[in-house]
Amino acid sequence: MKKTLMGALYLSVASSIWGGMYVVSKYVLDYVPPFTLVWLRYVIAFTVLFGVLQLQKKRVSVKANDWKWIGWIGVIGYFISISLQFIGTKLSDAHTGALITSATPAFIVLFARWLLHEAITVRKIAALVLATAGVIVVIGLSGGKESSIWGSVILVGAALTWALLSVLVKIASARLSTLVITTYAIFVALICTTPMMVGELVRQSVFLLHPPIVFGVLYLGVVSTAGAFFLWNKGMEMMDAGVGSLFFFFQPLVGSLFGWLFLHERLSEAFWYGGALIIAGVVIAVLDEKK
């Protein structure tokens, strides 16, 4: 029971951080191109996590076979999925991106059934339907004018790859610590992102001298990447993957709340109704997990 509650806490904090990240990244992206920002996030996150790893008294030994899982997590989750999110949102719009990527928990449930042989219970499906309905209520069904078929397809790819990442992390955590997985998977993604960052810098300039931009990049690297990636992986390690997936829905909920607090965006009644559905779905799933 304690393990379930701690896993729920880790996943809630990680998803909430990503929801709040929208406010910071919206400001920083006016001065730093997207893949350059991702590269900077990964450089900072890897430096922080590797430093923490070196401070541990116990020496970490990563066997040759373990690098396979680290590589898959870094490439599929932290490189391909994040890249597809950027490209898909650019070809469509942020609204469509939020709506389509809300399908991620459903994909996690399916991958967990296939790769982890987790049971798909009636209670789990009911919780998923409730939480998904909540996201649709919060975001709404009307898309933006710039939506495109290709953008939507790419966003589905982003949702699929992040779902696969979450299940791969649970498999790898049986052999490696969460800190090791997160640290070296980010390093793999950093290597993969470098060519795209270089290509951006050839075409665009970057302005990093303004203190708010520096603080924003540091926040995204330390809190939203090093901290949130670690907490998400740790939470998925401690819980049934299908149940843990529902905490992903806190991301649009917190994102909307932070947009209201800091960007003065309006919250409609739908936000509160949808939020209640999301929380109800998560509570049902967690109670089943504790049982």
mmCIF file of C-alpha atoms in Angstrom:
data_model
loop_
_atom_site.group_PDB
_atom_site.id
_atom_site.type_symbol
_atom_site.label_atom_id
_atom_site.label_comp_id
_atom_site.label_asym_id
_atom_site.label_seq_id
_atom_site.Cartn_x
_atom_site.Cartn_y
_atom_site.Cartn_z
ATOM 1 C CA MET A 1 0.000 0.000 0.000
ATOM 2 C CA LYS A 2 2.811 2.419 0.894
ATOM 3 C CA LYS A 3 4.576 1.566 -2.376
ATOM 4 C CA THR A 4 1.406 2.315 -4.348
ATOM 5 C CA LEU A 5 0.922 5.673 -2.625
ATOM 6 C CA MET A 6 4.560 6.677 -3.181
ATOM 7 C CA GLY A 7 4.317 5.654 -6.850
ATOM 8 C CA ALA A 8 1.154 7.738 -7.193
ATOM 9 C CA LEU A 9 2.922 10.696 -5.596
ATOM 10 C CA TYR A 10 5.931 10.445 -7.937
ATOM 11 C CA LEU A 11 3.722 10.195 -11.042
ATOM 12 C CA SER A 12 1.481 13.066 -9.901
ATOM 13 C CA VAL A 13 4.447 15.378 -9.333
ATOM 14 C CA ALA A 14 6.089 14.433 -12.666
ATOM 15 C CA SER A 15 2.904 14.994 -14.658
ATOM 16 C CA SER A 16 2.188 18.253 -12.825
ATOM 17 C CA ILE A 17 5.697 19.524 -13.601
ATOM 18 C CA TRP A 18 5.164 18.784 -17.306
ATOM 19 C CA GLY A 19 1.813 20.559 -17.170
ATOM 20 C CA GLY A 20 3.438 23.655 -15.661
ATOM 21 C CA MET A 21 6.328 23.429 -18.122
ATOM 22 C CA TYR A 22 4.029 24.906 -20.787
ATOM 23 C CA VAL A 23 4.227 28.353 -19.163
ATOM 24 C CA VAL A 24 8.052 28.405 -19.028
ATOM 25 C CA SER A 25 8.678 26.842 -22.444
ATOM 26 C CA LYS A 26 6.180 29.223 -24.101
ATOM 27 C CA TYR A 27 8.383 32.121 -22.997
ATOM 28 C CA VAL A 28 11.788 30.524 -23.704
ATOM 29 C CA LEU A 29 10.812 29.285 -27.185
ATOM 30 C CA ASP A 30 10.470 32.903 -28.297
ATOM 31 C CA TYR A 31 14.272 33.139 -27.998
ATOM 32 C CA VAL A 32 15.575 29.554 -28.389
ATOM 33 C CA PRO A 33 14.656 27.177 -31.278
ATOM 34 C CA PRO A 34 12.849 23.965 -30.193
ATOM 35 C CA PHE A 35 15.527 21.304 -30.786
ATOM 36 C CA THR A 36 18.223 23.582 -29.394
ATOM 37 C CA LEU A 37 16.099 23.947 -26.275
ATOM 38 C CA VAL A 38 15.676 20.170 -26.022
ATOM 39 C CA TRP A 39 19.447 19.753 -26.439
ATOM 40 C CA LEU A 40 20.130 22.293 -23.687
ATOM 41 C CA ARG A 41 17.598 20.540 -21.437
ATOM 42 C CA TYR A 42 19.354 17.217 -21.961
ATOM 43 C CA VAL A 43 22.843 18.648 -21.382
ATOM 44 C CA ILE A 44 21.734 20.161 -18.071
ATOM 45 C CA ALA A 45 19.693 17.122 -17.019
ATOM 46 C CA PHE A 46 22.495 14.655 -17.799
ATOM 47 C CA THR A 47 25.041 16.797 -15.919
ATOM 48 C CA VAL A 48 22.798 16.933 -12.831
ATOM 49 C CA LEU A 49 21.863 13.233 -12.842
ATOM 50 C CA PHE A 50 25.397 12.042 -13.614
ATOM 51 C CA GLY A 51 26.657 14.171 -10.726
ATOM 52 C CA VAL A 52 24.124 12.566 -8.388
ATOM 53 C CA LEU A 53 25.145 9.148 -9.693
ATOM 54 C CA GLN A 54 28.804 9.834 -8.888
ATOM 55 C CA LEU A 55 27.923 10.867 -5.330
ATOM 56 C CA GLN A 56 26.473 7.444 -4.591
ATOM 57 C CA LYS A 57 28.695 5.241 -2.459
ATOM 58 C CA LYS A 58 27.737 2.098 -4.337
ATOM 59 C CA ARG A 59 29.487 1.783 -7.700
ATOM 60 C CA VAL A 60 27.095 1.359 -10.602
ATOM 61 C CA SER A 61 27.848 -1.427 -13.071
ATOM 62 C CA VAL A 62 25.939 -1.417 -16.357
ATOM 63 C CA LYS A 63 26.308 -4.681 -18.229
ATOM 64 C CA ALA A 64 26.482 -4.892 -22.015
ATOM 65 C CA ASN A 65 22.962 -6.323 -22.299
ATOM 66 C CA ASP A 66 21.550 -3.507 -20.146
ATOM 67 C CA TRP A 67 22.620 -0.916 -22.716
ATOM 68 C CA LYS A 68 20.023 -2.374 -25.073
ATOM 69 C CA TRP A 69 17.208 -1.232 -22.776
ATOM 70 C CA ILE A 70 18.835 2.115 -22.045
ATOM 71 C CA GLY A 71 19.311 2.675 -25.775
ATOM 72 C CA TRP A 72 15.687 1.849 -26.609
ATOM 73 C CA ILE A 73 14.391 4.136 -23.865
ATOM 74 C CA GLY A 74 16.653 7.003 -24.952
ATOM 75 C CA VAL A 75 15.918 6.669 -28.676
ATOM 76 C CA ILE A 76 12.207 5.769 -28.591
ATOM 77 C CA GLY A 77 11.123 7.907 -25.635
ATOM 78 C CA TYR A 78 13.445 10.844 -25.182
ATOM 79 C CA PHE A 79 14.412 11.389 -28.836
ATOM 80 C CA ILE A 80 11.710 10.071 -31.207
ATOM 81 C CA SER A 81 8.684 10.800 -29.004
ATOM 82 C CA ILE A 82 9.771 14.328 -28.061
ATOM 83 C CA SER A 83 10.704 15.088 -31.701
ATOM 84 C CA LEU A 84 7.341 13.828 -32.958
ATOM 85 C CA GLN A 85 5.584 16.037 -30.393
ATOM 86 C CA PHE A 86 7.385 19.120 -31.727
ATOM 87 C CA ILE A 87 6.846 18.268 -35.399
ATOM 88 C CA GLY A 88 3.231 17.165 -34.948
ATOM 89 C CA THR A 89 2.291 20.270 -32.973
ATOM 90 C CA LYS A 90 3.996 22.484 -35.565
ATOM 91 C CA LEU A 91 1.999 20.849 -38.393
ATOM 92 C CA SER A 92 -1.280 21.032 -36.463
ATOM 93 C CA ASP A 93 -1.692 23.070 -33.270
ATOM 94 C CA ALA A 94 -1.215 22.815 -29.518
ATOM 95 C CA HIS A 95 -4.898 22.013 -28.962
ATOM 96 C CA THR A 96 -4.815 19.021 -31.308
ATOM 97 C CA GLY A 97 -1.528 17.918 -29.780
ATOM 98 C CA ALA A 98 -2.976 17.926 -26.270
ATOM 99 C CA LEU A 99 -6.077 16.026 -27.403
ATOM 100 C CA ILE A 100 -4.263 13.307 -29.355
ATOM 101 C CA THR A 101 -1.454 12.730 -26.847
ATOM 102 C CA SER A 102 -4.138 12.195 -24.190
ATOM 103 C CA ALA A 103 -4.489 8.763 -25.823
ATOM 104 C CA THR A 104 -1.090 7.825 -24.327
ATOM 105 C CA PRO A 105 -2.518 6.054 -21.232
ATOM 106 C CA ALA A 106 -4.688 3.817 -23.430
ATOM 107 C CA PHE A 107 -1.598 2.822 -25.428
ATOM 108 C CA ILE A 108 0.287 2.161 -22.166
ATOM 109 C CA VAL A 109 -2.464 -0.231 -21.056
ATOM 110 C CA LEU A 110 -2.187 -2.111 -24.366
ATOM 111 C CA PHE A 111 1.630 -2.278 -24.294
ATOM 112 C CA ALA A 112 1.513 -3.380 -20.644
ATOM 113 C CA ARG A 113 -0.816 -6.211 -21.609
ATOM 114 C CA TRP A 114 1.423 -7.245 -24.504
ATOM 115 C CA LEU A 115 4.882 -6.880 -22.927
ATOM 116 C CA LEU A 116 4.193 -7.211 -19.174
ATOM 117 C CA HIS A 117 1.122 -9.474 -19.334
ATOM 118 C CA GLU A 118 -0.803 -7.131 -17.033
ATOM 119 C CA ALA A 119 -4.512 -7.920 -16.755
ATOM 120 C CA ILE A 120 -6.991 -5.512 -18.337
ATOM 121 C CA THR A 121 -9.721 -5.373 -15.686
ATOM 122 C CA VAL A 122 -13.181 -3.830 -15.930
ATOM 123 C CA ARG A 123 -12.213 -1.376 -13.183
ATOM 124 C CA LYS A 124 -9.070 -0.334 -15.050
ATOM 125 C CA ILE A 125 -11.030 0.242 -18.272
ATOM 126 C CA ALA A 126 -13.691 2.213 -16.393
ATOM 127 C CA ALA A 127 -11.015 4.419 -14.810
ATOM 128 C CA LEU A 128 -9.377 4.981 -18.213
ATOM 129 C CA VAL A 129 -12.699 5.910 -19.851
ATOM 130 C CA LEU A 130 -13.552 8.321 -17.014
ATOM 131 C CA ALA A 131 -10.161 10.054 -17.105
ATOM 132 C CA THR A 132 -10.116 10.229 -20.929
ATOM 133 C CA ALA A 133 -13.594 11.765 -20.902
ATOM 134 C CA GLY A 134 -12.308 14.299 -18.393
ATOM 135 C CA VAL A 135 -9.451 15.337 -20.699
ATOM 136 C CA ILE A 136 -11.857 15.715 -23.622
ATOM 137 C CA VAL A 137 -14.137 17.881 -21.471
ATOM 138 C CA VAL A 138 -11.202 20.058 -20.333
ATOM 139 C CA ILE A 139 -9.684 20.490 -23.788
ATOM 140 C CA GLY A 140 -12.853 20.346 -25.885
ATOM 141 C CA LEU A 141 -13.432 18.636 -29.213
ATOM 142 C CA SER A 142 -13.179 21.664 -31.523
ATOM 143 C CA GLY A 143 -9.763 21.745 -33.139
ATOM 144 C CA GLY A 144 -7.712 24.704 -34.326
ATOM 145 C CA LYS A 145 -7.722 26.046 -37.880
ATOM 146 C CA GLU A 146 -4.200 24.855 -38.586
ATOM 147 C CA SER A 147 -4.826 21.152 -37.923
ATOM 148 C CA SER A 148 -3.632 18.739 -40.598
ATOM 149 C CA ILE A 149 -3.912 15.009 -41.215
ATOM 150 C CA TRP A 150 -0.127 14.575 -41.224
ATOM 151 C CA GLY A 151 0.188 16.514 -38.000
ATOM 152 C CA SER A 152 -2.406 14.286 -36.348
ATOM 153 C CA VAL A 153 -0.711 11.106 -37.591
ATOM 154 C CA ILE A 154 2.651 12.271 -36.253
ATOM 155 C CA LEU A 155 1.074 13.142 -32.885
ATOM 156 C CA VAL A 156 -0.383 9.638 -32.671
ATOM 157 C CA GLY A 157 3.183 8.400 -33.214
ATOM 158 C CA ALA A 158 4.311 10.607 -30.308
ATOM 159 C CA ALA A 159 1.635 9.116 -28.041
ATOM 160 C CA LEU A 160 2.548 5.556 -29.080
ATOM 161 C CA THR A 161 6.285 6.014 -28.515
ATOM 162 C CA TRP A 162 5.853 7.644 -25.090
ATOM 163 C CA ALA A 163 3.556 4.774 -24.086
ATOM 164 C CA LEU A 164 6.181 2.260 -25.205
ATOM 165 C CA LEU A 165 8.831 4.195 -23.265
ATOM 166 C CA SER A 166 6.800 3.907 -20.053
ATOM 167 C CA VAL A 167 6.524 0.136 -20.388
ATOM 168 C CA LEU A 168 10.193 -0.292 -21.376
ATOM 169 C CA VAL A 169 11.184 1.638 -18.237
ATOM 170 C CA LYS A 170 9.228 -0.831 -16.106
ATOM 171 C CA ILE A 171 11.002 -3.761 -17.800
ATOM 172 C CA ALA A 172 14.442 -2.173 -17.418
ATOM 173 C CA SER A 173 13.838 -1.250 -13.762
ATOM 174 C CA ALA A 174 13.851 -4.954 -12.891
ATOM 175 C CA ARG A 175 17.563 -4.946 -13.744
ATOM 176 C CA LEU A 176 18.740 -1.359 -13.217
ATOM 177 C CA SER A 177 18.043 1.495 -10.812
ATOM 178 C CA THR A 178 15.756 4.295 -11.963
ATOM 179 C CA LEU A 179 18.599 6.804 -11.623
ATOM 180 C CA VAL A 180 20.875 4.798 -13.933
ATOM 181 C CA ILE A 181 18.117 4.306 -16.515
ATOM 182 C CA THR A 182 17.159 7.985 -16.576
ATOM 183 C CA THR A 183 20.734 9.306 -16.617
ATOM 184 C CA TYR A 184 22.091 7.213 -19.471
ATOM 185 C CA ALA A 185 18.881 7.230 -21.531
ATOM 186 C CA ILE A 186 19.012 11.046 -21.490
ATOM 187 C CA PHE A 187 22.655 10.814 -22.625
ATOM 188 C CA VAL A 188 21.589 8.629 -25.580
ATOM 189 C CA ALA A 189 18.883 11.155 -26.478
ATOM 190 C CA LEU A 190 21.415 13.978 -26.182
ATOM 191 C CA ILE A 191 23.633 12.322 -28.794
ATOM 192 C CA CYS A 192 20.661 11.771 -31.117
ATOM 193 C CA THR A 193 19.444 15.369 -30.733
ATOM 194 C CA THR A 194 22.834 16.965 -31.461
ATOM 195 C CA PRO A 195 22.628 16.847 -35.316
ATOM 196 C CA MET A 196 19.165 18.462 -35.232
ATOM 197 C CA MET A 197 20.412 21.158 -32.853
ATOM 198 C CA VAL A 198 23.380 21.916 -35.113
ATOM 199 C CA GLY A 199 21.057 22.148 -38.123
ATOM 200 C CA GLU A 200 18.867 24.670 -36.291
ATOM 201 C CA LEU A 201 21.795 26.841 -35.228
ATOM 202 C CA VAL A 202 22.992 27.060 -38.842
ATOM 203 C CA ARG A 203 19.657 28.660 -39.793
ATOM 204 C CA GLN A 204 18.677 30.510 -36.603
ATOM 205 C CA SER A 205 20.315 32.593 -33.894
ATOM 206 C CA VAL A 206 19.931 31.938 -30.180
ATOM 207 C CA PHE A 207 19.610 34.605 -27.506
ATOM 208 C CA LEU A 208 20.574 33.372 -24.028
ATOM 209 C CA LEU A 209 21.994 36.462 -22.326
ATOM 210 C CA HIS A 210 18.761 37.626 -20.706
ATOM 211 C CA PRO A 211 18.529 36.314 -17.067
ATOM 212 C CA PRO A 212 14.873 35.124 -17.342
ATOM 213 C CA ILE A 213 15.850 32.996 -20.361
ATOM 214 C CA VAL A 214 18.801 31.488 -18.474
ATOM 215 C CA PHE A 215 16.603 30.706 -15.470
ATOM 216 C CA GLY A 216 13.932 29.285 -17.778
ATOM 217 C CA VAL A 217 16.413 26.945 -19.507
ATOM 218 C CA LEU A 218 17.822 25.871 -16.131
ATOM 219 C CA TYR A 219 14.325 25.166 -14.836
ATOM 220 C CA LEU A 220 13.477 23.097 -17.915
ATOM 221 C CA GLY A 221 16.734 21.134 -17.626
ATOM 222 C CA VAL A 222 16.860 20.539 -13.876
ATOM 223 C CA VAL A 223 13.192 20.355 -12.858
ATOM 224 C CA SER A 224 11.219 19.434 -15.996
ATOM 225 C CA THR A 225 13.772 16.996 -17.418
ATOM 226 C CA ALA A 226 16.120 15.601 -14.752
ATOM 227 C CA GLY A 227 13.540 15.729 -11.955
ATOM 228 C CA ALA A 228 10.337 14.886 -13.820
ATOM 229 C CA PHE A 229 11.851 12.122 -15.997
ATOM 230 C CA PHE A 230 13.308 10.478 -12.887
ATOM 231 C CA LEU A 231 10.033 10.758 -10.943
ATOM 232 C CA TRP A 232 7.976 9.371 -13.855
ATOM 233 C CA ASN A 233 10.318 6.405 -14.269
ATOM 234 C CA LYS A 234 10.373 5.776 -10.506
ATOM 235 C CA GLY A 235 6.595 5.928 -10.300
ATOM 236 C CA MET A 236 6.160 3.522 -13.218
ATOM 237 C CA GLU A 237 8.600 1.156 -11.506
ATOM 238 C CA MET A 238 6.508 1.127 -8.315
ATOM 239 C CA MET A 239 3.039 0.704 -9.845
ATOM 240 C CA ASP A 240 1.130 -1.384 -12.323
ATOM 241 C CA ALA A 241 1.883 0.324 -15.670
ATOM 242 C CA GLY A 242 -1.778 0.464 -16.665
ATOM 243 C CA VAL A 243 -2.726 2.212 -13.420
ATOM 244 C CA GLY A 244 0.314 4.514 -13.436
ATOM 245 C CA SER A 245 -0.545 5.644 -16.957
ATOM 246 C CA LEU A 246 -3.625 7.495 -15.710
ATOM 247 C CA PHE A 247 -1.477 10.056 -13.908
ATOM 248 C CA PHE A 248 -0.441 11.309 -17.366
ATOM 249 C CA PHE A 249 -3.834 13.056 -17.418
ATOM 250 C CA PHE A 250 -2.679 15.489 -14.725
ATOM 251 C CA GLN A 251 -0.512 17.152 -17.379
ATOM 252 C CA PRO A 252 -3.290 18.964 -19.312
ATOM 253 C CA LEU A 253 -5.134 19.625 -16.046
ATOM 254 C CA VAL A 254 -2.179 21.368 -14.374
ATOM 255 C CA GLY A 255 -1.216 23.031 -17.678
ATOM 256 C CA SER A 256 -4.647 24.672 -17.859
ATOM 257 C CA LEU A 257 -4.464 25.705 -14.201
ATOM 258 C CA PHE A 258 -1.005 27.266 -14.614
ATOM 259 C CA GLY A 259 -2.143 29.019 -17.778
ATOM 260 C CA TRP A 260 -4.926 30.591 -15.715
ATOM 261 C CA LEU A 261 -2.562 31.583 -12.883
ATOM 262 C CA PHE A 262 0.371 32.968 -14.886
ATOM 263 C CA LEU A 263 -0.888 33.694 -18.421
ATOM 264 C CA HIS A 264 -4.359 34.925 -17.374
ATOM 265 C CA GLU A 265 -6.094 32.360 -19.568
ATOM 266 C CA ARG A 266 -9.774 31.829 -18.786
ATOM 267 C CA LEU A 267 -10.975 28.623 -17.093
ATOM 268 C CA SER A 268 -14.471 27.563 -18.067
ATOM 269 C CA GLU A 269 -16.863 25.344 -16.138
ATOM 270 C CA ALA A 270 -15.724 22.493 -18.387
ATOM 271 C CA PHE A 271 -12.295 22.608 -16.728
ATOM 272 C CA TRP A 272 -13.762 21.838 -13.303
ATOM 273 C CA TYR A 273 -16.119 19.132 -14.593
ATOM 274 C CA GLY A 274 -13.339 17.528 -16.613
ATOM 275 C CA GLY A 275 -10.900 17.779 -13.719
ATOM 276 C CA ALA A 276 -13.370 15.997 -11.455
ATOM 277 C CA LEU A 277 -13.692 13.151 -13.985
ATOM 278 C CA ILE A 278 -9.897 12.809 -14.267
ATOM 279 C CA ILE A 279 -9.457 12.675 -10.492
ATOM 280 C CA ALA A 280 -12.332 10.194 -10.151
ATOM 281 C CA GLY A 281 -10.746 7.899 -12.742
ATOM 282 C CA VAL A 282 -7.350 8.018 -11.018
ATOM 283 C CA VAL A 283 -8.877 7.370 -7.582
ATOM 284 C CA ILE A 284 -10.780 4.323 -8.883
ATOM 285 C CA ALA A 285 -7.625 2.904 -10.459
ATOM 286 C CA VAL A 286 -5.421 3.528 -7.400
ATOM 287 C CA LEU A 287 -7.967 2.013 -5.007
ATOM 288 C CA ASP A 288 -8.019 -1.096 -7.186
ATOM 289 C CA GLU A 289 -4.198 -1.201 -7.181
ATOM 290 C CA LYS A 290 -4.059 -0.884 -3.363
ATOM 291 C CA LYS A 291 -6.593 -3.689 -3.032
#
